[in-house]
Amino acid sequence: MSKKMIETLAIHAGQEPDPSTGAIMTPIYQTSTYVQDGVGETRGYEYSRTGNPTRTALEGALAGLEGGKYGLAFASGMASTDMILRLLNPGDHILSGNDVYGGTFRLFDKVYRRYGLEFTYVDTSDLAQVKQNLRPETKLVWLETPTNPLLNITDLQAVADILASHPNKPLLAVDNTFATPYLQRPLELGADIVVHSTTKYLGGHSDAVGGGVVLNSDEHYERLAFMQNAVGAVPGPMDCFLVLRGIKTLHVRMDRHAENATAVTDYLSEHPKVGRVIYPFDDTHPHREVAKKQMRSGGGMVSFVMKGGVEAARKVAENAEVFALAESLGGVESLIEIPAAMTHMSVAESELAVDPGLVRLSVGIEHKDDLIADIEQALDKA
Ligand SMILES: *Cc1c(COP(=O)(O)O)cnc(C)c1O
């Protein structure tokens, strides 16, 4: 399927009608084991930690969407990130973006540092900082673009070029959760590994937690597939089915998320109570040129700072009605949250701490007039 357009891949990649019945939708193979025709004679599956046909379909879909050779599905986005870190050895150095998902920072700082991995956090949108902080023992560069929650943009091609001239050729891993492969395909820009929280836009309906990894390297794929089975952080068949079903409308949803997010950005930018508004394709965004070079649209996430600080931000979040006050993002419904007090508690008082007056919106696909009216009434009360 690799030559097809992404709209077609979203619906078909990795999926064939079920060979036993012709069912057009991939069945939920809710089974832990598989009968063998003779001792050691399997029909391709032996135990569902090792492999499950619903998961295989999802893994093919993820690979197809990202234009990669291999896909692997995991139980969550964090389980996917954890697997990538397990490619490394004690003493290795990781250069990470300084505005990564709070849980990613927590995994790096509170779990993997204890195992002898060293981390440096830099603003990867500043290529000079990337160059200056690479060490001889750097084995991995980890970044998000757009970042969460500040929506900073890193030039993926430029970072890949820098790493290609480093003697160790560190791996470039990109968490593509915010952009999705519909907006941006990191492997085509020189990244080695793409990581997803499929909980977000790929699943798209806030009904499953999951993760995935896509890559081209045979060697790293072998190792990750080995660890997927050895460690066991696999998603169940029902969750794989839900993500597969969500992916089928990815392109349609993302277009509407971006249209609505643009309308919300324009509204917020004119509002007297609102300070800085952050949206990757907005004329005021410092990295809009890079964003427009590597992304199809600005996506569905918008962040803004309330001039009235943390109190005003909390009032907006608590008074919004169509925008539900909740963590997570990427579902069809609009969500609002205060990163400093919710999703990014794990980076509080660290070098990654975010402005307490920052509000993050995951703009859904409701009618944009209703979304703007809701923000208007919530801002009135702040
Ligand atoms: C949510 C999220 C994760 C973690 O994914 P889970 O599925 O919650 O484990 C990682 N990266 C980003 C950018 C996220 O938004």
mmCIF file with all atom_site columns, C-alpha atoms in Angstrom, residues 6-7 10 146 176-184 196 200-204 246-262 279 295-301 329-332 362-365:
data_model
loop_
_atom_site.group_PDB
_atom_site.id
_atom_site.type_symbol
_atom_site.label_atom_id
_atom_site.label_alt_id
_atom_site.label_comp_id
_atom_site.label_asym_id
_atom_site.label_entity_id
_atom_site.label_seq_id
_atom_site.pdbx_PDB_ins_code
_atom_site.Cartn_x
_atom_site.Cartn_y
_atom_site.Cartn_z
_atom_site.occupancy
_atom_site.B_iso_or_equiv
_atom_site.pdbx_formal_charge
_atom_site.auth_seq_id
_atom_site.auth_comp_id
_atom_site.auth_asym_id
_atom_site.auth_atom_id
_atom_site.pdbx_PDB_model_num
ATOM 1  C CA . ILE A 1 6   ? -2.661  8.953  3.024  1.00 0.00 ? 6   ILE A CA 1
ATOM 2  C CA . GLU A 1 7   ? -6.470  9.234  2.841  1.00 0.00 ? 7   GLU A CA 1
ATOM 3  C CA . ALA A 1 10  ? -5.932  5.579  6.592  1.00 0.00 ? 10  ALA A CA 1
ATOM 4  C CA . PRO A 1 146 ? 4.790   20.688 17.813 1.00 0.00 ? 146 PRO A CA 1
ATOM 5  C CA . ASN A 1 176 ? 4.421   12.620 16.311 1.00 0.00 ? 176 ASN A CA 1
ATOM 6  C CA . THR A 1 177 ? 1.332   12.483 18.524 1.00 0.00 ? 177 THR A CA 1
ATOM 7  C CA . PHE A 1 178 ? 0.360   16.148 18.093 1.00 0.00 ? 178 PHE A CA 1
ATOM 8  C CA . ALA A 1 179 ? 0.857   16.375 14.347 1.00 0.00 ? 179 ALA A CA 1
ATOM 9  C CA . THR A 1 180 ? -0.206  12.859 13.261 1.00 0.00 ? 180 THR A CA 1
ATOM 10 C CA . PRO A 1 181 ? 1.134   11.407 9.991  1.00 0.00 ? 181 PRO A CA 1
ATOM 11 C CA . TYR A 1 182 ? -1.596  13.266 8.119  1.00 0.00 ? 182 TYR A CA 1
ATOM 12 C CA . LEU A 1 183 ? 0.103   16.571 8.920  1.00 0.00 ? 183 LEU A CA 1
ATOM 13 C CA . GLN A 1 184 ? 3.741   15.507 9.095  1.00 0.00 ? 184 GLN A CA 1
ATOM 14 C CA . HIS A 1 196 ? 2.729   7.828  18.968 1.00 0.00 ? 196 HIS A CA 1
ATOM 15 C CA . LYS A 1 200 ? -4.905  10.948 21.023 1.00 0.00 ? 200 LYS A CA 1
ATOM 16 C CA . TYR A 1 201 ? -5.613  11.835 17.377 1.00 0.00 ? 201 TYR A CA 1
ATOM 17 C CA . LEU A 1 202 ? -5.063  8.403  15.841 1.00 0.00 ? 202 LEU A CA 1
ATOM 18 C CA . GLY A 1 203 ? -7.708  6.799  18.045 1.00 0.00 ? 203 GLY A CA 1
ATOM 19 C CA . GLY A 1 204 ? -9.511  10.122 17.938 1.00 0.00 ? 204 GLY A CA 1
ATOM 20 C CA . GLY A 1 246 ? -10.484 5.763  14.613 1.00 0.00 ? 246 GLY A CA 1
ATOM 21 C CA . ILE A 1 247 ? -7.679  5.940  12.051 1.00 0.00 ? 247 ILE A CA 1
ATOM 22 C CA . LYS A 1 248 ? -10.143 5.495  9.191  1.00 0.00 ? 248 LYS A CA 1
ATOM 23 C CA . THR A 1 249 ? -11.382 9.068  9.629  1.00 0.00 ? 249 THR A CA 1
ATOM 24 C CA . LEU A 1 250 ? -8.056  10.638 10.631 1.00 0.00 ? 250 LEU A CA 1
ATOM 25 C CA . HIS A 1 251 ? -7.749  12.870 7.558  1.00 0.00 ? 251 HIS A CA 1
ATOM 26 C CA . VAL A 1 252 ? -11.327 14.140 7.730  1.00 0.00 ? 252 VAL A CA 1
ATOM 27 C CA . ARG A 1 253 ? -11.086 14.838 11.450 1.00 0.00 ? 253 ARG A CA 1
ATOM 28 C CA . MET A 1 254 ? -7.709  16.567 11.208 1.00 0.00 ? 254 MET A CA 1
ATOM 29 C CA . ASP A 1 255 ? -8.939  18.970 8.541  1.00 0.00 ? 255 ASP A CA 1
ATOM 30 C CA . ARG A 1 256 ? -11.846 20.005 10.762 1.00 0.00 ? 256 ARG A CA 1
ATOM 31 C CA . HIS A 1 257 ? -9.676  20.194 13.894 1.00 0.00 ? 257 HIS A CA 1
ATOM 32 C CA . ALA A 1 258 ? -7.382  22.616 12.044 1.00 0.00 ? 258 ALA A CA 1
ATOM 33 C CA . GLU A 1 259 ? -10.239 24.700 10.638 1.00 0.00 ? 259 GLU A CA 1
ATOM 34 C CA . ASN A 1 260 ? -11.788 25.076 14.091 1.00 0.00 ? 260 ASN A CA 1
ATOM 35 C CA . ALA A 1 261 ? -8.452  25.693 15.821 1.00 0.00 ? 261 ALA A CA 1
ATOM 36 C CA . THR A 1 262 ? -7.684  28.466 13.333 1.00 0.00 ? 262 THR A CA 1
ATOM 37 C CA . TYR A 1 279 ? -0.829  28.217 17.132 1.00 0.00 ? 279 TYR A CA 1
ATOM 38 C CA . MET A 1 295 ? 3.248   20.339 8.205  1.00 0.00 ? 295 MET A CA 1
ATOM 39 C CA . ARG A 1 296 ? 0.065   20.272 6.142  1.00 0.00 ? 296 ARG A CA 1
ATOM 40 C CA . SER A 1 297 ? -1.856  22.397 8.675  1.00 0.00 ? 297 SER A CA 1
ATOM 41 C CA . GLY A 1 298 ? -1.410  23.829 12.147 1.00 0.00 ? 298 GLY A CA 1
ATOM 42 C CA . GLY A 1 299 ? -3.356  20.967 13.763 1.00 0.00 ? 299 GLY A CA 1
ATOM 43 C CA . GLY A 1 300 ? -5.970  21.086 16.499 1.00 0.00 ? 300 GLY A CA 1
ATOM 44 C CA . MET A 1 301 ? -4.067  22.322 19.556 1.00 0.00 ? 301 MET A CA 1
ATOM 45 C CA . LEU A 1 329 ? -6.353  15.612 23.700 1.00 0.00 ? 329 LEU A CA 1
ATOM 46 C CA . GLY A 1 330 ? -7.053  14.635 20.136 1.00 0.00 ? 330 GLY A CA 1
ATOM 47 C CA . GLY A 1 331 ? -10.611 13.379 20.494 1.00 0.00 ? 331 GLY A CA 1
ATOM 48 C CA . VAL A 1 332 ? -13.583 14.642 18.479 1.00 0.00 ? 332 VAL A CA 1
ATOM 49 C CA . SER A 1 362 ? -7.699  20.535 22.256 1.00 0.00 ? 362 SER A CA 1
ATOM 50 C CA . VAL A 1 363 ? -10.106 21.976 19.716 1.00 0.00 ? 363 VAL A CA 1
ATOM 51 C CA . GLY A 1 364 ? -12.648 19.347 18.679 1.00 0.00 ? 364 GLY A CA 1
ATOM 52 C CA . ILE A 1 365 ? -14.816 19.009 15.608 1.00 0.00 ? 365 ILE A CA 1
#
